[in-house]
PDB file of C-alpha atoms in Angstrom:
ATOM      1  CA  UNK H   4      52.398 -29.437  16.724  1.00  0.00           C
ATOM      2  CA  UNK H   5      49.245 -27.505  15.951  1.00  0.00           C
ATOM      3  CA  UNK H   6      50.476 -24.498  17.934  1.00  0.00           C
ATOM      4  CA  UNK H   7      53.479 -24.171  15.657  1.00  0.00           C
ATOM      5  CA  UNK H   8      51.328 -24.137  12.545  1.00  0.00           C
ATOM      6  CA  UNK H   9      48.977 -21.546  13.983  1.00  0.00           C
ATOM      7  CA  UNK H  10      51.855 -19.283  14.920  1.00  0.00           C
ATOM      8  CA  UNK H  11      53.529 -19.687  11.573  1.00  0.00           C
ATOM      9  CA  UNK H  12      50.349 -18.974   9.629  1.00  0.00           C
ATOM     10  CA  UNK H  13      48.397 -16.476  11.674  1.00  0.00           C
ATOM     11  CA  UNK H  14      50.479 -14.300  13.916  1.00  0.00           C
ATOM     12  CA  UNK H  15      53.342 -12.043  12.995  1.00  0.00           C
ATOM     13  CA  UNK H  16      56.656 -12.320  14.733  1.00  0.00           C
ATOM     14  CA  UNK H  17      58.819  -9.540  16.135  1.00  0.00           C
ATOM     15  CA  UNK H  18      60.896  -9.543  12.955  1.00  0.00           C
ATOM     16  CA  UNK H  19      57.868  -8.694  10.830  1.00  0.00           C
ATOM     17  CA  UNK H  20      56.921  -5.828  13.144  1.00  0.00           C
ATOM     18  CA  UNK H  21      60.410  -4.351  12.921  1.00  0.00           C
ATOM     19  CA  UNK H  22      60.494  -4.428   9.115  1.00  0.00           C
ATOM     20  CA  UNK H  23      57.234  -2.467   8.993  1.00  0.00           C
ATOM     21  CA  UNK H  24      58.728   0.162  11.261  1.00  0.00           C
ATOM     22  CA  UNK H  25      61.890   0.341   9.153  1.00  0.00           C
ATOM     23  CA  UNK H  26      59.917   0.911   5.962  1.00  0.00           C
ATOM     24  CA  UNK H  27      57.950   3.701   7.653  1.00  0.00           C
ATOM     25  CA  UNK H  28      61.167   5.315   8.849  1.00  0.00           C
ATOM     26  CA  UNK H  29      62.733   5.097   5.402  1.00  0.00           C
ATOM     27  CA  UNK H  30      59.603   6.636   3.865  1.00  0.00           C
ATOM     28  CA  UNK H  31      59.823   9.544   6.280  1.00  0.00           C
ATOM     29  CA  UNK H  32      63.537   9.974   5.575  1.00  0.00           C
ATOM     30  CA  UNK H  33      62.812  10.065   1.851  1.00  0.00           C
ATOM     31  CA  UNK H  34      60.070  12.612   2.470  1.00  0.00           C
ATOM     32  CA  UNK H  35      62.464  14.871   4.394  1.00  0.00           C
ATOM     33  CA  UNK H  36      65.021  14.576   1.593  1.00  0.00           C
ATOM     34  CA  UNK H  37      62.380  15.423  -1.022  1.00  0.00           C
ATOM     35  CA  UNK H  38      61.137  18.408   0.987  1.00  0.00           C
ATOM     36  CA  UNK H  39      64.601  19.804   1.632  1.00  0.00           C
ATOM     37  CA  UNK H  40      65.616  19.285  -2.004  1.00  0.00           C
ATOM     38  CA  UNK H  41      62.514  21.129  -3.208  1.00  0.00           C
ATOM     39  CA  UNK H  42      63.215  23.993  -0.814  1.00  0.00           C
ATOM     40  CA  UNK H  43      66.865  24.207  -1.851  1.00  0.00           C
ATOM     41  CA  UNK H  44      65.913  24.272  -5.534  1.00  0.00           C
ATOM     42  CA  UNK H  45      63.348  27.007  -4.909  1.00  0.00           C
ATOM     43  CA  UNK H  46      65.885  28.873  -2.771  1.00  0.00           C
ATOM     44  CA  UNK H  47      68.438  28.850  -5.556  1.00  0.00           C
ATOM     45  CA  UNK H  48      65.920  30.371  -7.941  1.00  0.00           C
ATOM     46  CA  UNK H  49      64.692  32.979  -5.460  1.00  0.00           C
ATOM     47  CA  UNK H  50      68.207  33.944  -4.363  1.00  0.00           C
ATOM     48  CA  UNK H  51      69.222  34.348  -7.998  1.00  0.00           C
ATOM     49  CA  UNK H  52      66.283  36.686  -8.554  1.00  0.00           C
ATOM     50  CA  UNK H  53      67.199  38.591  -5.381  1.00  0.00           C
ATOM     51  CA  UNK H  54      70.825  38.953  -6.448  1.00  0.00           C
ATOM     52  CA  UNK H  55      69.807  40.235  -9.883  1.00  0.00           C
ATOM     53  CA  UNK H  56      67.476  42.769  -8.266  1.00  0.00           C
ATOM     54  CA  UNK H  57      70.204  43.878  -5.849  1.00  0.00           C
ATOM     55  CA  UNK H  58      72.776  44.297  -8.611  1.00  0.00           C
ATOM     56  CA  UNK H  59      70.307  46.368 -10.623  1.00  0.00           C
ATOM     57  CA  UNK H  60      69.843  48.676  -7.622  1.00  0.00           C
ATOM     58  CA  UNK H  61      66.180  47.807  -7.077  1.00  0.00           C
ATOM     59  CA  UNK H  62      66.650  46.499  -3.519  1.00  0.00           C
ATOM     60  CA  UNK H  63      68.112  48.760  -0.820  1.00  0.00           C
ATOM     61  CA  UNK H  64      70.822  47.238   1.327  1.00  0.00           C
ATOM     62  CA  UNK H  65      68.904  47.888   4.569  1.00  0.00           C
ATOM     63  CA  UNK H  66      66.071  45.599   3.406  1.00  0.00           C
ATOM     64  CA  UNK H  67      68.242  42.495   2.959  1.00  0.00           C
ATOM     65  CA  UNK H  68      67.749  41.176   6.515  1.00  0.00           C
ATOM     66  CA  UNK H  69      63.966  41.419   6.254  1.00  0.00           C
ATOM     67  CA  UNK H  70      63.967  39.861   2.819  1.00  0.00           C
ATOM     68  CA  UNK H  71      66.188  37.073   4.159  1.00  0.00           C
ATOM     69  CA  UNK H  72      63.687  36.382   6.929  1.00  0.00           C
ATOM     70  CA  UNK H  73      60.798  36.269   4.464  1.00  0.00           C
ATOM     71  CA  UNK H  74      62.813  34.080   2.118  1.00  0.00           C
ATOM     72  CA  UNK H  75      63.736  31.685   4.936  1.00  0.00           C
ATOM     73  CA  UNK H  76      60.105  31.368   5.989  1.00  0.00           C
ATOM     74  CA  UNK H  77      59.032  30.812   2.396  1.00  0.00           C
ATOM     75  CA  UNK H  78      61.643  28.083   1.925  1.00  0.00           C
ATOM     76  CA  UNK H  79      60.586  26.434   5.195  1.00  0.00           C
ATOM     77  CA  UNK H  80      56.987  26.451   3.942  1.00  0.00           C
ATOM     78  CA  UNK H  81      57.944  24.934   0.600  1.00  0.00           C
ATOM     79  CA  UNK H  82      60.105  22.234   2.171  1.00  0.00           C
ATOM     80  CA  UNK H  83      57.539  21.327   4.826  1.00  0.00           C
ATOM     81  CA  UNK H  84      54.677  21.238   2.344  1.00  0.00           C
ATOM     82  CA  UNK H  85      56.428  18.898  -0.078  1.00  0.00           C
ATOM     83  CA  UNK H  86      57.740  16.752   2.760  1.00  0.00           C
ATOM     84  CA  UNK H  87      54.279  16.345   4.270  1.00  0.00           C
ATOM     85  CA  UNK H  88      52.678  15.633   0.889  1.00  0.00           C
ATOM     86  CA  UNK H  89      55.251  12.913   0.264  1.00  0.00           C
ATOM     87  CA  UNK H  90      55.044  11.333   3.736  1.00  0.00           C
ATOM     88  CA  UNK H  91      51.226  11.652   4.056  1.00  0.00           C
ATOM     89  CA  UNK H  92      51.518  11.700   7.846  1.00  0.00           C
ATOM     90  CA  UNK H  93      53.249  13.533  10.719  1.00  0.00           C
ATOM     91  CA  UNK H  94      53.201  16.837   8.849  1.00  0.00           C
ATOM     92  CA  UNK H  95      53.729  18.978  11.932  1.00  0.00           C
ATOM     93  CA  UNK H  96      56.883  17.213  13.076  1.00  0.00           C
ATOM     94  CA  UNK H  97      58.311  16.548   9.626  1.00  0.00           C
ATOM     95  CA  UNK H  98      57.717  20.194   8.719  1.00  0.00           C
ATOM     96  CA  UNK H  99      59.547  21.269  11.846  1.00  0.00           C
ATOM     97  CA  UNK H 100      62.399  18.901  10.972  1.00  0.00           C
ATOM     98  CA  UNK H 101      62.675  20.272   7.422  1.00  0.00           C
ATOM     99  CA  UNK H 102      62.648  23.849   8.691  1.00  0.00           C
ATOM    100  CA  UNK H 103      65.334  23.012  11.242  1.00  0.00           C
ATOM    101  CA  UNK H 104      67.531  21.405   8.596  1.00  0.00           C
ATOM    102  CA  UNK H 105      67.113  24.386   6.284  1.00  0.00           C
ATOM    103  CA  UNK H 106      67.929  26.804   9.104  1.00  0.00           C
ATOM    104  CA  UNK H 107      71.021  24.803  10.027  1.00  0.00           C
ATOM    105  CA  UNK H 108      72.192  24.840   6.409  1.00  0.00           C
ATOM    106  CA  UNK H 109      71.692  28.591   6.209  1.00  0.00           C
ATOM    107  CA  UNK H 110      73.420  29.132   9.546  1.00  0.00           C
ATOM    108  CA  UNK H 111      76.422  27.055   8.472  1.00  0.00           C
ATOM    109  CA  UNK H 112      76.594  29.046   5.253  1.00  0.00           C
ATOM    110  CA  UNK H 113      76.546  32.350   7.100  1.00  0.00           C
ATOM    111  CA  UNK H 114      79.164  31.147   9.578  1.00  0.00           C
ATOM    112  CA  UNK H 115      81.350  30.041   6.664  1.00  0.00           C
ATOM    113  CA  UNK H 116      81.433  33.574   5.254  1.00  0.00           C
ATOM    114  CA  UNK H 117      82.306  35.031   8.648  1.00  0.00           C
ATOM    115  CA  UNK H 118      79.033  36.382  10.030  1.00  0.00           C
ATOM    116  CA  UNK H 119      78.348  36.077  13.728  1.00  0.00           C
ATOM    117  CA  UNK H 120      74.935  34.845  14.876  1.00  0.00           C
ATOM    118  CA  UNK H 121      72.878  37.267  16.904  1.00  0.00           C
ATOM    119  CA  UNK H 122      69.340  37.849  18.058  1.00  0.00           C
ATOM    120  CA  UNK H 123      68.154  38.017  14.456  1.00  0.00           C
ATOM    121  CA  UNK H 124      69.211  34.375  13.955  1.00  0.00           C
ATOM    122  CA  UNK H 125      67.000  33.341  16.859  1.00  0.00           C
ATOM    123  CA  UNK H 126      64.064  35.255  15.383  1.00  0.00           C
ATOM    124  CA  UNK H 127      64.687  33.581  12.040  1.00  0.00           C
ATOM    125  CA  UNK H 128      64.894  30.131  13.661  1.00  0.00           C
ATOM    126  CA  UNK H 129      61.582  30.433  15.474  1.00  0.00           C
ATOM    127  CA  UNK H 130      59.790  31.953  12.496  1.00  0.00           C
ATOM    128  CA  UNK H 131      61.091  29.233  10.169  1.00  0.00           C
ATOM    129  CA  UNK H 132      60.071  26.511  12.631  1.00  0.00           C
ATOM    130  CA  UNK H 133      56.609  28.023  12.969  1.00  0.00           C
ATOM    131  CA  UNK H 134      56.171  28.275   9.194  1.00  0.00           C
ATOM    132  CA  UNK H 135      57.437  24.715   8.764  1.00  0.00           C
ATOM    133  CA  UNK H 136      54.974  23.352  11.315  1.00  0.00           C
ATOM    134  CA  UNK H 137      52.024  25.205   9.821  1.00  0.00           C
ATOM    135  CA  UNK H 138      52.768  24.331   6.199  1.00  0.00           C
ATOM    136  CA  UNK H 139      53.534  20.716   7.105  1.00  0.00           C
ATOM    137  CA  UNK H 140      50.136  20.449   8.756  1.00  0.00           C
ATOM    138  CA  UNK H 141      48.492  22.036   5.723  1.00  0.00           C
ATOM    139  CA  UNK H 142      50.347  19.672   3.379  1.00  0.00           C
ATOM    140  CA  UNK H 143      49.086  16.579   5.194  1.00  0.00           C
ATOM    141  CA  UNK H 144      45.502  17.745   5.534  1.00  0.00           C
ATOM    142  CA  UNK H 145      45.049  19.114   2.029  1.00  0.00           C
ATOM    143  CA  UNK H 146      42.668  16.953   0.051  1.00  0.00           C
ATOM    144  CA  UNK H 147      43.627  15.887  -3.447  1.00  0.00           C
ATOM    145  CA  UNK H 148      41.286  16.840  -6.232  1.00  0.00           C
ATOM    146  CA  UNK H 149      39.452  14.104  -8.046  1.00  0.00           C
ATOM    147  CA  UNK H 150      40.306  13.851 -11.707  1.00  0.00           C
ATOM    148  CA  UNK H 151      37.497  14.689 -14.051  1.00  0.00           C
ATOM    149  CA  UNK H 152      34.523  16.958 -13.636  1.00  0.00           C
TER     150      UNK H 152
END
Protein backbone atom coordinates (compact mmCIF):
# COMPACT_ATOMS: atom_id res chain seq x y z
CA UNK A 1 0.00 0.00 0.00
CA UNK A 2 2.85 2.37 0.72
CA UNK A 3 4.35 1.78 -2.73
CA UNK A 4 1.20 3.08 -4.37
CA UNK A 5 1.28 6.28 -2.36
CA UNK A 6 4.93 6.89 -3.13
CA UNK A 7 4.36 6.40 -6.83
CA UNK A 8 1.31 8.61 -6.85
CA UNK A 9 3.03 11.41 -4.96
CA UNK A 10 6.65 11.35 -6.03
CA UNK A 11 7.25 9.93 -9.46
CA UNK A 12 5.78 11.03 -12.74
CA UNK A 13 4.07 8.57 -15.00
CA UNK A 14 4.49 8.12 -18.74
CA UNK A 15 1.42 10.27 -19.36
CA UNK A 16 3.01 13.25 -17.62
CA UNK A 17 6.20 12.87 -19.66
CA UNK A 18 4.24 12.85 -22.91
CA UNK A 19 2.28 16.01 -22.08
CA UNK A 20 5.55 17.87 -21.46
CA UNK A 21 6.81 16.79 -24.85
CA UNK A 22 3.55 17.84 -26.52
CA UNK A 23 3.72 21.32 -25.00
CA UNK A 24 7.31 21.70 -26.21
CA UNK A 25 6.31 20.61 -29.70
CA UNK A 26 3.38 23.02 -29.77
CA UNK A 27 5.65 25.85 -28.61
CA UNK A 28 8.05 25.10 -31.45
CA UNK A 29 5.20 24.94 -33.95
CA UNK A 30 3.96 28.32 -32.75
CA UNK A 31 7.48 29.69 -33.05
CA UNK A 32 7.74 28.50 -36.67
CA UNK A 33 4.37 30.07 -37.45
CA UNK A 34 5.43 33.36 -35.84
CA UNK A 35 8.74 33.37 -37.72
CA UNK A 36 7.18 32.58 -41.09
CA UNK A 37 4.42 35.16 -40.54
CA UNK A 38 6.99 37.84 -39.70
CA UNK A 39 9.00 36.97 -42.80
CA UNK A 40 5.93 37.00 -45.03
CA UNK A 41 4.86 40.39 -43.68
CA UNK A 42 8.35 41.80 -44.24
CA UNK A 43 8.42 40.21 -47.69
CA UNK A 44 5.18 41.89 -48.67
CA UNK A 45 6.59 45.27 -47.70
CA UNK A 46 9.94 44.71 -49.41
CA UNK A 47 8.36 43.32 -52.59
CA UNK A 48 6.04 46.32 -52.73
CA UNK A 49 9.04 48.64 -52.50
CA UNK A 50 10.82 46.61 -55.19
CA UNK A 51 7.82 46.74 -57.51
CA UNK A 52 7.50 50.51 -57.07
CA UNK A 53 11.20 50.93 -57.85
CA UNK A 54 10.91 48.70 -60.92
CA UNK A 55 7.88 50.56 -62.25
CA UNK A 56 9.70 53.87 -61.80
CA UNK A 57 12.60 52.53 -63.88
CA UNK A 58 15.13 52.61 -61.05
CA UNK A 59 15.89 48.87 -61.14
CA UNK A 60 17.21 47.26 -64.34
CA UNK A 61 15.55 44.04 -65.38
CA UNK A 62 18.84 42.09 -65.37
CA UNK A 63 19.26 42.74 -61.62
CA UNK A 64 15.97 41.11 -60.58
CA UNK A 65 17.44 37.61 -60.06
CA UNK A 66 20.20 38.93 -57.80
CA UNK A 67 17.78 41.10 -55.89
CA UNK A 68 15.48 38.09 -55.51
CA UNK A 69 18.33 36.08 -54.02
CA UNK A 70 19.19 38.86 -51.58
CA UNK A 71 15.53 39.30 -50.70
CA UNK A 72 15.08 35.56 -50.12
CA UNK A 73 18.10 35.46 -47.82
CA UNK A 74 16.88 38.51 -45.95
CA UNK A 75 13.44 36.96 -45.45
CA UNK A 76 15.01 33.70 -44.27
CA UNK A 77 17.05 35.70 -41.75
CA UNK A 78 14.00 37.57 -40.49
CA UNK A 79 11.89 34.43 -40.18
CA UNK A 80 14.63 32.42 -38.47
CA UNK A 81 15.48 35.22 -36.06
CA UNK A 82 11.90 35.72 -34.89
CA UNK A 83 11.30 31.98 -34.73
CA UNK A 84 14.38 31.41 -32.58
CA UNK A 85 13.56 34.35 -30.30
CA UNK A 86 10.08 32.94 -29.76
CA UNK A 87 11.17 29.32 -29.21
CA UNK A 88 14.27 30.19 -27.11
CA UNK A 89 15.92 26.93 -28.16
CA UNK A 90 16.93 24.91 -31.24
CA UNK A 91 17.63 28.04 -33.27
CA UNK A 92 19.76 26.30 -35.87
CA UNK A 93 17.17 23.69 -36.79
CA UNK A 94 14.13 25.93 -36.44
CA UNK A 95 15.86 28.55 -38.59
CA UNK A 96 16.55 25.94 -41.22
CA UNK A 97 12.91 24.83 -41.07
CA UNK A 98 11.63 28.40 -41.49
CA UNK A 99 13.98 29.01 -44.41
CA UNK A 100 12.85 25.76 -46.04
CA UNK A 101 9.19 26.68 -45.65
CA UNK A 102 9.79 30.14 -47.10
CA UNK A 103 11.72 28.67 -50.03
CA UNK A 104 8.95 26.16 -50.69
CA UNK A 105 6.35 28.93 -50.66
CA UNK A 106 8.40 30.98 -53.10
CA UNK A 107 9.02 27.96 -55.32
CA UNK A 108 5.31 27.13 -55.43
CA UNK A 109 4.57 30.73 -56.32
CA UNK A 110 7.07 30.72 -59.16
CA UNK A 111 5.79 27.39 -60.45
CA UNK A 112 2.24 28.77 -60.37
CA UNK A 113 3.18 31.59 -62.74
CA UNK A 114 4.89 29.18 -65.12
CA UNK A 115 8.60 29.49 -64.37
CA UNK A 116 10.76 26.39 -64.52
CA UNK A 117 13.23 25.73 -61.70
CA UNK A 118 16.87 25.68 -62.65
CA UNK A 119 20.30 25.89 -61.11
CA UNK A 120 19.50 29.32 -59.70
CA UNK A 121 16.75 27.77 -57.54
CA UNK A 122 19.29 25.40 -56.01
CA UNK A 123 21.63 28.30 -55.26
CA UNK A 124 18.75 30.19 -53.68
CA UNK A 125 17.74 27.15 -51.59
CA UNK A 126 21.19 26.62 -50.13
CA UNK A 127 21.78 30.31 -49.48
CA UNK A 128 18.40 30.67 -47.77
CA UNK A 129 19.05 27.58 -45.63
CA UNK A 130 22.47 28.90 -44.65
CA UNK A 131 21.07 32.32 -43.74
CA UNK A 132 18.24 30.70 -41.79
CA UNK A 133 20.63 28.54 -39.78
CA UNK A 134 22.95 31.43 -38.97
CA UNK A 135 20.23 33.89 -38.00
CA UNK A 136 18.38 31.24 -35.99
CA UNK A 137 21.55 30.60 -34.01
CA UNK A 138 22.03 34.33 -33.49
CA UNK A 139 18.41 34.73 -32.39
CA UNK A 140 18.74 32.08 -29.69
CA UNK A 141 22.08 33.26 -28.37
CA UNK A 142 21.36 36.98 -28.34
CA UNK A 143 21.11 38.26 -24.80
CA UNK A 144 18.20 40.48 -23.84
CA UNK A 145 19.01 43.88 -22.47
CA UNK A 146 18.17 44.61 -18.88
CA UNK A 147 15.64 47.37 -18.43
CA UNK A 148 16.96 50.47 -16.77
CA UNK A 149 20.42 51.95 -16.68
